[in-house]
Amino acid sequence: MLDPAVLAEFRRRTITEAMAEVCAERQYHTASIADIAARAATSRGTVYSLYRNREDIFLDLLDRTAADVLSLVEGACASAGGEPRARVEAALRAVLGLAAEQPAIAYAFLVIAPYATPASLGRYNGVISHLAALLRIAMSGRDGSNAWHEELVIAGLADVLARKARDGQLEEAPALLTDFAGLVAPL
């Protein structure tokens, strides 16, 4: 017998993934609970037992995506060793690969989150700032004379990926590695 907490977590992940897919097809404001439930192959009652409304589902999707991305970047930096350029490239490779592997989730985060609700914009901005801080750490030893450098690199990366997402070209994201790694050079 499955632990109820494990089952609820599985359902939440399934529902948030369905939310991403529905948003990628129909946008946030036209996505209904019925659409999300159908995509998740569950009932509206199950959705409402876990979430109050569409915004709660979307914010959970963003929180899960943020946790996954930040964990992935931190792990990539740690596994790359002590050389700043290697850490930066590992972090960028991880982010670009994730965007290519999960286009619906990337679309929801990069294209829809900045505009869907004030709370989703806050989540989006928080992740951009956190990623910029991680980039700053990865680039240890770099002259800190321009404190906005990392924020500009991450915001630029997010903007380029959002355009790729809107154009249905996220499979091309990993090819951006050299260009973005070059933006943080010279290290």
JSON list of C-alpha atoms in Angstrom, two decimals:
[
{"chain": "A", "resi": 1, "resn": "MET", "atom": "CA", "xyz": [0.00, 0.00, 0.00]},
{"chain": "A", "resi": 2, "resn": "LEU", "atom": "CA", "xyz": [1.34, 3.42, -0.94]},
{"chain": "A", "resi": 3, "resn": "ASP", "atom": "CA", "xyz": [2.05, 5.97, 1.73]},
{"chain": "A", "resi": 4, "resn": "PRO", "atom": "CA", "xyz": [-0.59, 8.73, 1.39]},
{"chain": "A", "resi": 5, "resn": "ALA", "atom": "CA", "xyz": [2.12, 11.43, 1.46]},
{"chain": "A", "resi": 6, "resn": "VAL", "atom": "CA", "xyz": [3.99, 9.72, -1.39]},
{"chain": "A", "resi": 7, "resn": "LEU", "atom": "CA", "xyz": [0.78, 9.39, -3.39]},
{"chain": "A", "resi": 8, "resn": "ALA", "atom": "CA", "xyz": [-0.13, 13.06, -2.79]},
{"chain": "A", "resi": 9, "resn": "GLU", "atom": "CA", "xyz": [3.36, 14.13, -3.91]},
{"chain": "A", "resi": 10, "resn": "PHE", "atom": "CA", "xyz": [3.05, 12.01, -7.07]},
{"chain": "A", "resi": 11, "resn": "ARG", "atom": "CA", "xyz": [-0.32, 13.57, -7.81]},
{"chain": "A", "resi": 12, "resn": "ARG", "atom": "CA", "xyz": [1.01, 17.09, -7.22]},
{"chain": "A", "resi": 13, "resn": "ARG", "atom": "CA", "xyz": [3.91, 16.52, -9.60]},
{"chain": "A", "resi": 14, "resn": "THR", "atom": "CA", "xyz": [1.57, 15.02, -12.21]},
{"chain": "A", "resi": 15, "resn": "ILE", "atom": "CA", "xyz": [-0.83, 17.97, -11.89]},
{"chain": "A", "resi": 16, "resn": "THR", "atom": "CA", "xyz": [1.93, 20.59, -12.11]},
{"chain": "A", "resi": 17, "resn": "GLU", "atom": "CA", "xyz": [3.40, 18.89, -15.17]},
{"chain": "A", "resi": 18, "resn": "ALA", "atom": "CA", "xyz": [-0.08, 18.87, -16.72]},
{"chain": "A", "resi": 19, "resn": "MET", "atom": "CA", "xyz": [-0.37, 22.57, -15.90]},
{"chain": "A", "resi": 20, "resn": "ALA", "atom": "CA", "xyz": [2.88, 23.23, -17.80]},
{"chain": "A", "resi": 21, "resn": "GLU", "atom": "CA", "xyz": [1.65, 21.29, -20.82]},
{"chain": "A", "resi": 22, "resn": "VAL", "atom": "CA", "xyz": [-1.73, 23.04, -20.87]},
{"chain": "A", "resi": 23, "resn": "CYS", "atom": "CA", "xyz": [-0.05, 26.45, -20.50]},
{"chain": "A", "resi": 24, "resn": "ALA", "atom": "CA", "xyz": [2.32, 25.67, -23.36]},
{"chain": "A", "resi": 25, "resn": "GLU", "atom": "CA", "xyz": [-0.67, 24.91, -25.56]},
{"chain": "A", "resi": 26, "resn": "ARG", "atom": "CA", "xyz": [-3.29, 27.40, -24.40]},
{"chain": "A", "resi": 27, "resn": "GLN", "atom": "CA", "xyz": [-1.57, 29.97, -22.15]},
{"chain": "A", "resi": 28, "resn": "TYR", "atom": "CA", "xyz": [-2.20, 30.48, -18.44]},
{"chain": "A", "resi": 29, "resn": "HIS", "atom": "CA", "xyz": [-5.34, 32.59, -18.54]},
{"chain": "A", "resi": 30, "resn": "THR", "atom": "CA", "xyz": [-7.27, 30.12, -20.68]},
{"chain": "A", "resi": 31, "resn": "ALA", "atom": "CA", "xyz": [-6.18, 27.01, -18.78]},
{"chain": "A", "resi": 32, "resn": "SER", "atom": "CA", "xyz": [-9.02, 25.61, -16.71]},
{"chain": "A", "resi": 33, "resn": "ILE", "atom": "CA", "xyz": [-8.98, 23.16, -13.84]},
{"chain": "A", "resi": 34, "resn": "ALA", "atom": "CA", "xyz": [-10.93, 20.78, -16.09]},
{"chain": "A", "resi": 35, "resn": "ASP", "atom": "CA", "xyz": [-8.17, 21.03, -18.75]},
{"chain": "A", "resi": 36, "resn": "ILE", "atom": "CA", "xyz": [-5.46, 20.41, -16.17]},
{"chain": "A", "resi": 37, "resn": "ALA", "atom": "CA", "xyz": [-7.30, 17.49, -14.58]},
{"chain": "A", "resi": 38, "resn": "ALA", "atom": "CA", "xyz": [-7.91, 15.88, -17.97]},
{"chain": "A", "resi": 39, "resn": "ARG", "atom": "CA", "xyz": [-4.24, 16.25, -18.93]},
{"chain": "A", "resi": 40, "resn": "ALA", "atom": "CA", "xyz": [-3.18, 14.79, -15.56]},
{"chain": "A", "resi": 41, "resn": "ALA", "atom": "CA", "xyz": [-5.64, 11.90, -16.03]},
{"chain": "A", "resi": 42, "resn": "THR", "atom": "CA", "xyz": [-7.31, 12.67, -12.73]},
{"chain": "A", "resi": 43, "resn": "SER", "atom": "CA", "xyz": [-10.54, 14.20, -11.51]},
{"chain": "A", "resi": 44, "resn": "ARG", "atom": "CA", "xyz": [-11.25, 17.83, -10.77]},
{"chain": "A", "resi": 45, "resn": "GLY", "atom": "CA", "xyz": [-12.05, 16.71, -7.23]},
{"chain": "A", "resi": 46, "resn": "THR", "atom": "CA", "xyz": [-8.53, 15.34, -6.84]},
{"chain": "A", "resi": 47, "resn": "VAL", "atom": "CA", "xyz": [-7.09, 18.61, -8.15]},
{"chain": "A", "resi": 48, "resn": "TYR", "atom": "CA", "xyz": [-9.23, 20.62, -5.72]},
{"chain": "A", "resi": 49, "resn": "SER", "atom": "CA", "xyz": [-8.25, 18.33, -2.85]},
{"chain": "A", "resi": 50, "resn": "LEU", "atom": "CA", "xyz": [-4.62, 19.37, -3.42]},
{"chain": "A", "resi": 51, "resn": "TYR", "atom": "CA", "xyz": [-4.95, 22.97, -4.67]},
{"chain": "A", "resi": 52, "resn": "ARG", "atom": "CA", "xyz": [-7.33, 25.87, -4.13]},
{"chain": "A", "resi": 53, "resn": "ASN", "atom": "CA", "xyz": [-7.20, 27.17, -7.68]},
{"chain": "A", "resi": 54, "resn": "ARG", "atom": "CA", "xyz": [-5.26, 27.45, -10.93]},
{"chain": "A", "resi": 55, "resn": "GLU", "atom": "CA", "xyz": [-2.82, 30.00, -9.49]},
{"chain": "A", "resi": 56, "resn": "ASP", "atom": "CA", "xyz": [-1.87, 27.65, -6.64]},
{"chain": "A", "resi": 57, "resn": "ILE", "atom": "CA", "xyz": [-1.06, 24.95, -9.19]},
{"chain": "A", "resi": 58, "resn": "PHE", "atom": "CA", "xyz": [0.98, 27.35, -11.28]},
{"chain": "A", "resi": 59, "resn": "LEU", "atom": "CA", "xyz": [2.92, 28.69, -8.28]},
{"chain": "A", "resi": 60, "resn": "ASP", "atom": "CA", "xyz": [3.65, 25.12, -7.18]},
{"chain": "A", "resi": 61, "resn": "LEU", "atom": "CA", "xyz": [4.92, 24.40, -10.69]},
{"chain": "A", "resi": 62, "resn": "LEU", "atom": "CA", "xyz": [7.21, 27.43, -10.46]},
{"chain": "A", "resi": 63, "resn": "ASP", "atom": "CA", "xyz": [8.43, 26.48, -6.99]},
{"chain": "A", "resi": 64, "resn": "ARG", "atom": "CA", "xyz": [9.19, 22.93, -8.12]},
{"chain": "A", "resi": 65, "resn": "THR", "atom": "CA", "xyz": [10.94, 24.18, -11.24]},
{"chain": "A", "resi": 66, "resn": "ALA", "atom": "CA", "xyz": [12.99, 26.65, -9.23]},
{"chain": "A", "resi": 67, "resn": "ALA", "atom": "CA", "xyz": [14.02, 23.97, -6.74]},
{"chain": "A", "resi": 68, "resn": "ASP", "atom": "CA", "xyz": [14.98, 21.60, -9.56]},
{"chain": "A", "resi": 69, "resn": "VAL", "atom": "CA", "xyz": [16.98, 24.24, -11.46]},
{"chain": "A", "resi": 70, "resn": "LEU", "atom": "CA", "xyz": [18.79, 25.58, -8.41]},
{"chain": "A", "resi": 71, "resn": "SER", "atom": "CA", "xyz": [19.64, 22.09, -7.19]},
{"chain": "A", "resi": 72, "resn": "LEU", "atom": "CA", "xyz": [20.85, 21.11, -10.64]},
{"chain": "A", "resi": 73, "resn": "VAL", "atom": "CA", "xyz": [23.04, 24.22, -10.93]},
{"chain": "A", "resi": 74, "resn": "GLU", "atom": "CA", "xyz": [24.49, 23.80, -7.45]},
{"chain": "A", "resi": 75, "resn": "GLY", "atom": "CA", "xyz": [25.26, 20.14, -8.18]},
{"chain": "A", "resi": 76, "resn": "ALA", "atom": "CA", "xyz": [26.83, 20.95, -11.54]},
{"chain": "A", "resi": 77, "resn": "CYS", "atom": "CA", "xyz": [29.04, 23.61, -9.99]},
{"chain": "A", "resi": 78, "resn": "ALA", "atom": "CA", "xyz": [30.11, 21.29, -7.18]},
{"chain": "A", "resi": 79, "resn": "SER", "atom": "CA", "xyz": [30.94, 18.44, -9.53]},
{"chain": "A", "resi": 80, "resn": "ALA", "atom": "CA", "xyz": [32.94, 20.68, -11.88]},
{"chain": "A", "resi": 81, "resn": "GLY", "atom": "CA", "xyz": [35.69, 21.30, -9.35]},
{"chain": "A", "resi": 82, "resn": "GLY", "atom": "CA", "xyz": [37.56, 24.44, -8.47]},
{"chain": "A", "resi": 83, "resn": "GLU", "atom": "CA", "xyz": [38.17, 26.09, -11.83]},
{"chain": "A", "resi": 84, "resn": "PRO", "atom": "CA", "xyz": [35.70, 29.00, -12.25]},
{"chain": "A", "resi": 85, "resn": "ARG", "atom": "CA", "xyz": [35.25, 28.55, -16.00]},
{"chain": "A", "resi": 86, "resn": "ALA", "atom": "CA", "xyz": [34.52, 24.84, -15.57]},
{"chain": "A", "resi": 87, "resn": "ARG", "atom": "CA", "xyz": [31.91, 25.62, -12.88]},
{"chain": "A", "resi": 88, "resn": "VAL", "atom": "CA", "xyz": [30.24, 28.26, -15.05]},
{"chain": "A", "resi": 89, "resn": "GLU", "atom": "CA", "xyz": [30.13, 25.99, -18.09]},
{"chain": "A", "resi": 90, "resn": "ALA", "atom": "CA", "xyz": [28.77, 23.10, -16.02]},
{"chain": "A", "resi": 91, "resn": "ALA", "atom": "CA", "xyz": [26.03, 25.32, -14.60]},
{"chain": "A", "resi": 92, "resn": "LEU", "atom": "CA", "xyz": [25.08, 26.70, -18.02]},
{"chain": "A", "resi": 93, "resn": "ARG", "atom": "CA", "xyz": [25.17, 23.23, -19.58]},
{"chain": "A", "resi": 94, "resn": "ALA", "atom": "CA", "xyz": [22.80, 22.00, -16.87]},
{"chain": "A", "resi": 95, "resn": "VAL", "atom": "CA", "xyz": [20.31, 24.85, -17.36]},
{"chain": "A", "resi": 96, "resn": "LEU", "atom": "CA", "xyz": [20.37, 24.65, -21.15]},
{"chain": "A", "resi": 97, "resn": "GLY", "atom": "CA", "xyz": [20.02, 20.87, -21.09]},
{"chain": "A", "resi": 98, "resn": "LEU", "atom": "CA", "xyz": [17.07, 21.04, -18.72]},
{"chain": "A", "resi": 99, "resn": "ALA", "atom": "CA", "xyz": [15.31, 23.58, -20.95]},
{"chain": "A", "resi": 100, "resn": "ALA", "atom": "CA", "xyz": [15.79, 21.29, -23.95]},
{"chain": "A", "resi": 101, "resn": "GLU", "atom": "CA", "xyz": [14.60, 18.21, -22.04]},
{"chain": "A", "resi": 102, "resn": "GLN", "atom": "CA", "xyz": [11.52, 19.80, -20.49]},
{"chain": "A", "resi": 103, "resn": "PRO", "atom": "CA", "xyz": [10.19, 22.32, -23.02]},
{"chain": "A", "resi": 104, "resn": "ALA", "atom": "CA", "xyz": [6.68, 22.67, -21.55]},
{"chain": "A", "resi": 105, "resn": "ILE", "atom": "CA", "xyz": [8.02, 23.40, -18.08]},
{"chain": "A", "resi": 106, "resn": "ALA", "atom": "CA", "xyz": [10.64, 25.76, -19.52]},
{"chain": "A", "resi": 107, "resn": "TYR", "atom": "CA", "xyz": [7.92, 27.54, -21.49]},
{"chain": "A", "resi": 108, "resn": "ALA", "atom": "CA", "xyz": [5.75, 27.95, -18.40]},
{"chain": "A", "resi": 109, "resn": "PHE", "atom": "CA", "xyz": [8.64, 29.31, -16.38]},
{"chain": "A", "resi": 110, "resn": "LEU", "atom": "CA", "xyz": [10.33, 31.51, -18.99]},
{"chain": "A", "resi": 111, "resn": "VAL", "atom": "CA", "xyz": [7.38, 32.79, -21.02]},
{"chain": "A", "resi": 112, "resn": "ILE", "atom": "CA", "xyz": [4.32, 32.67, -18.80]},
{"chain": "A", "resi": 113, "resn": "ALA", "atom": "CA", "xyz": [5.62, 33.22, -15.26]},
{"chain": "A", "resi": 114, "resn": "PRO", "atom": "CA", "xyz": [6.76, 36.83, -15.76]},
{"chain": "A", "resi": 115, "resn": "TYR", "atom": "CA", "xyz": [3.25, 37.84, -16.87]},
{"chain": "A", "resi": 116, "resn": "ALA", "atom": "CA", "xyz": [0.70, 35.45, -15.36]},
{"chain": "A", "resi": 117, "resn": "THR", "atom": "CA", "xyz": [0.27, 36.88, -11.86]},
{"chain": "A", "resi": 118, "resn": "PRO", "atom": "CA", "xyz": [2.15, 39.21, -9.52]},
{"chain": "A", "resi": 119, "resn": "ALA", "atom": "CA", "xyz": [3.14, 36.21, -7.40]},
{"chain": "A", "resi": 120, "resn": "SER", "atom": "CA", "xyz": [4.50, 34.32, -10.42]},
{"chain": "A", "resi": 121, "resn": "LEU", "atom": "CA", "xyz": [6.55, 37.37, -11.43]},
{"chain": "A", "resi": 122, "resn": "GLY", "atom": "CA", "xyz": [8.00, 37.43, -7.92]},
{"chain": "A", "resi": 123, "resn": "ARG", "atom": "CA", "xyz": [8.94, 33.75, -8.16]},
{"chain": "A", "resi": 124, "resn": "TYR", "atom": "CA", "xyz": [10.54, 34.31, -11.56]},
{"chain": "A", "resi": 125, "resn": "ASN", "atom": "CA", "xyz": [12.56, 37.32, -10.37]},
{"chain": "A", "resi": 126, "resn": "GLY", "atom": "CA", "xyz": [13.66, 35.42, -7.28]},
{"chain": "A", "resi": 127, "resn": "VAL", "atom": "CA", "xyz": [15.08, 32.60, -9.38]},
{"chain": "A", "resi": 128, "resn": "ILE", "atom": "CA", "xyz": [16.88, 35.02, -11.69]},
{"chain": "A", "resi": 129, "resn": "SER", "atom": "CA", "xyz": [18.49, 36.68, -8.65]},
{"chain": "A", "resi": 130, "resn": "HIS", "atom": "CA", "xyz": [19.37, 33.34, -7.07]},
{"chain": "A", "resi": 131, "resn": "LEU", "atom": "CA", "xyz": [20.96, 32.07, -10.29]},
{"chain": "A", "resi": 132, "resn": "ALA", "atom": "CA", "xyz": [22.92, 35.32, -10.58]},
{"chain": "A", "resi": 133, "resn": "ALA", "atom": "CA", "xyz": [24.20, 34.80, -7.02]},
{"chain": "A", "resi": 134, "resn": "LEU", "atom": "CA", "xyz": [25.22, 31.23, -7.89]},
{"chain": "A", "resi": 135, "resn": "LEU", "atom": "CA", "xyz": [27.01, 32.51, -11.00]},
{"chain": "A", "resi": 136, "resn": "ARG", "atom": "CA", "xyz": [28.82, 35.07, -8.85]},
{"chain": "A", "resi": 137, "resn": "ILE", "atom": "CA", "xyz": [29.93, 32.28, -6.50]},
{"chain": "A", "resi": 138, "resn": "ALA", "atom": "CA", "xyz": [30.98, 30.06, -9.42]},
{"chain": "A", "resi": 139, "resn": "MET", "atom": "CA", "xyz": [33.09, 32.89, -10.75]},
{"chain": "A", "resi": 140, "resn": "SER", "atom": "CA", "xyz": [34.99, 33.32, -7.49]},
{"chain": "A", "resi": 141, "resn": "GLY", "atom": "CA", "xyz": [38.11, 35.35, -8.02]},
{"chain": "A", "resi": 142, "resn": "ARG", "atom": "CA", "xyz": [36.48, 37.54, -10.67]},
{"chain": "A", "resi": 143, "resn": "ASP", "atom": "CA", "xyz": [36.77, 41.29, -10.20]},
{"chain": "A", "resi": 144, "resn": "GLY", "atom": "CA", "xyz": [33.51, 42.37, -8.57]},
{"chain": "A", "resi": 145, "resn": "SER", "atom": "CA", "xyz": [33.62, 45.87, -10.01]},
{"chain": "A", "resi": 146, "resn": "ASN", "atom": "CA", "xyz": [30.36, 45.33, -11.88]},
{"chain": "A", "resi": 147, "resn": "ALA", "atom": "CA", "xyz": [27.88, 43.79, -9.45]},
{"chain": "A", "resi": 148, "resn": "TRP", "atom": "CA", "xyz": [25.19, 43.60, -12.16]},
{"chain": "A", "resi": 149, "resn": "HIS", "atom": "CA", "xyz": [27.22, 41.51, -14.59]},
{"chain": "A", "resi": 150, "resn": "GLU", "atom": "CA", "xyz": [25.89, 38.15, -13.44]},
{"chain": "A", "resi": 151, "resn": "GLU", "atom": "CA", "xyz": [22.30, 39.41, -13.23]},
{"chain": "A", "resi": 152, "resn": "LEU", "atom": "CA", "xyz": [22.55, 40.68, -16.81]},
{"chain": "A", "resi": 153, "resn": "VAL", "atom": "CA", "xyz": [23.97, 37.37, -18.04]},
{"chain": "A", "resi": 154, "resn": "ILE", "atom": "CA", "xyz": [21.22, 35.33, -16.34]},
{"chain": "A", "resi": 155, "resn": "ALA", "atom": "CA", "xyz": [18.43, 37.72, -17.42]},
{"chain": "A", "resi": 156, "resn": "GLY", "atom": "CA", "xyz": [19.81, 37.66, -20.98]},
{"chain": "A", "resi": 157, "resn": "LEU", "atom": "CA", "xyz": [19.93, 33.87, -20.93]},
{"chain": "A", "resi": 158, "resn": "ALA", "atom": "CA", "xyz": [16.34, 33.74, -19.68]},
{"chain": "A", "resi": 159, "resn": "ASP", "atom": "CA", "xyz": [15.24, 36.14, -22.43]},
{"chain": "A", "resi": 160, "resn": "VAL", "atom": "CA", "xyz": [16.95, 34.17, -25.19]},
{"chain": "A", "resi": 161, "resn": "LEU", "atom": "CA", "xyz": [15.52, 30.91, -23.85]},
{"chain": "A", "resi": 162, "resn": "ALA", "atom": "CA", "xyz": [12.05, 32.48, -23.66]},
{"chain": "A", "resi": 163, "resn": "ARG", "atom": "CA", "xyz": [12.30, 33.43, -27.34]},
{"chain": "A", "resi": 164, "resn": "LYS", "atom": "CA", "xyz": [13.44, 29.90, -28.19]},
{"chain": "A", "resi": 165, "resn": "ALA", "atom": "CA", "xyz": [10.48, 28.56, -26.19]},
{"chain": "A", "resi": 166, "resn": "ARG", "atom": "CA", "xyz": [7.97, 30.82, -27.97]},
{"chain": "A", "resi": 167, "resn": "ASP", "atom": "CA", "xyz": [9.42, 29.71, -31.31]},
{"chain": "A", "resi": 168, "resn": "GLY", "atom": "CA", "xyz": [9.34, 26.01, -30.35]},
{"chain": "A", "resi": 169, "resn": "GLN", "atom": "CA", "xyz": [13.13, 25.76, -30.60]},
{"chain": "A", "resi": 170, "resn": "LEU", "atom": "CA", "xyz": [14.21, 24.75, -27.10]},
{"chain": "A", "resi": 171, "resn": "GLU", "atom": "CA", "xyz": [15.92, 21.67, -28.49]},
{"chain": "A", "resi": 172, "resn": "GLU", "atom": "CA", "xyz": [18.54, 24.16, -29.73]},
{"chain": "A", "resi": 173, "resn": "ALA", "atom": "CA", "xyz": [19.22, 25.49, -26.21]},
{"chain": "A", "resi": 174, "resn": "PRO", "atom": "CA", "xyz": [22.39, 23.44, -25.55]},
{"chain": "A", "resi": 175, "resn": "ALA", "atom": "CA", "xyz": [24.03, 25.07, -28.59]},
{"chain": "A", "resi": 176, "resn": "LEU", "atom": "CA", "xyz": [23.95, 28.40, -26.72]},
{"chain": "A", "resi": 177, "resn": "LEU", "atom": "CA", "xyz": [26.57, 27.19, -24.23]},
{"chain": "A", "resi": 178, "resn": "THR", "atom": "CA", "xyz": [29.60, 28.69, -25.98]},
{"chain": "A", "resi": 179, "resn": "ASP", "atom": "CA", "xyz": [27.92, 32.07, -26.48]},
{"chain": "A", "resi": 180, "resn": "PHE", "atom": "CA", "xyz": [26.82, 32.43, -22.87]},
{"chain": "A", "resi": 181, "resn": "ALA", "atom": "CA", "xyz": [30.01, 31.01, -21.40]},
{"chain": "A", "resi": 182, "resn": "GLY", "atom": "CA", "xyz": [31.80, 33.67, -23.44]},
{"chain": "A", "resi": 183, "resn": "LEU", "atom": "CA", "xyz": [29.76, 36.39, -21.76]},
{"chain": "A", "resi": 184, "resn": "VAL", "atom": "CA", "xyz": [31.21, 35.53, -18.37]},
{"chain": "A", "resi": 185, "resn": "ALA", "atom": "CA", "xyz": [34.76, 35.50, -19.73]},
{"chain": "A", "resi": 186, "resn": "PRO", "atom": "CA", "xyz": [37.37, 36.61, -19.15]},
{"chain": "A", "resi": 187, "resn": "LEU", "atom": "CA", "xyz": [37.64, 34.66, -15.95]}
]
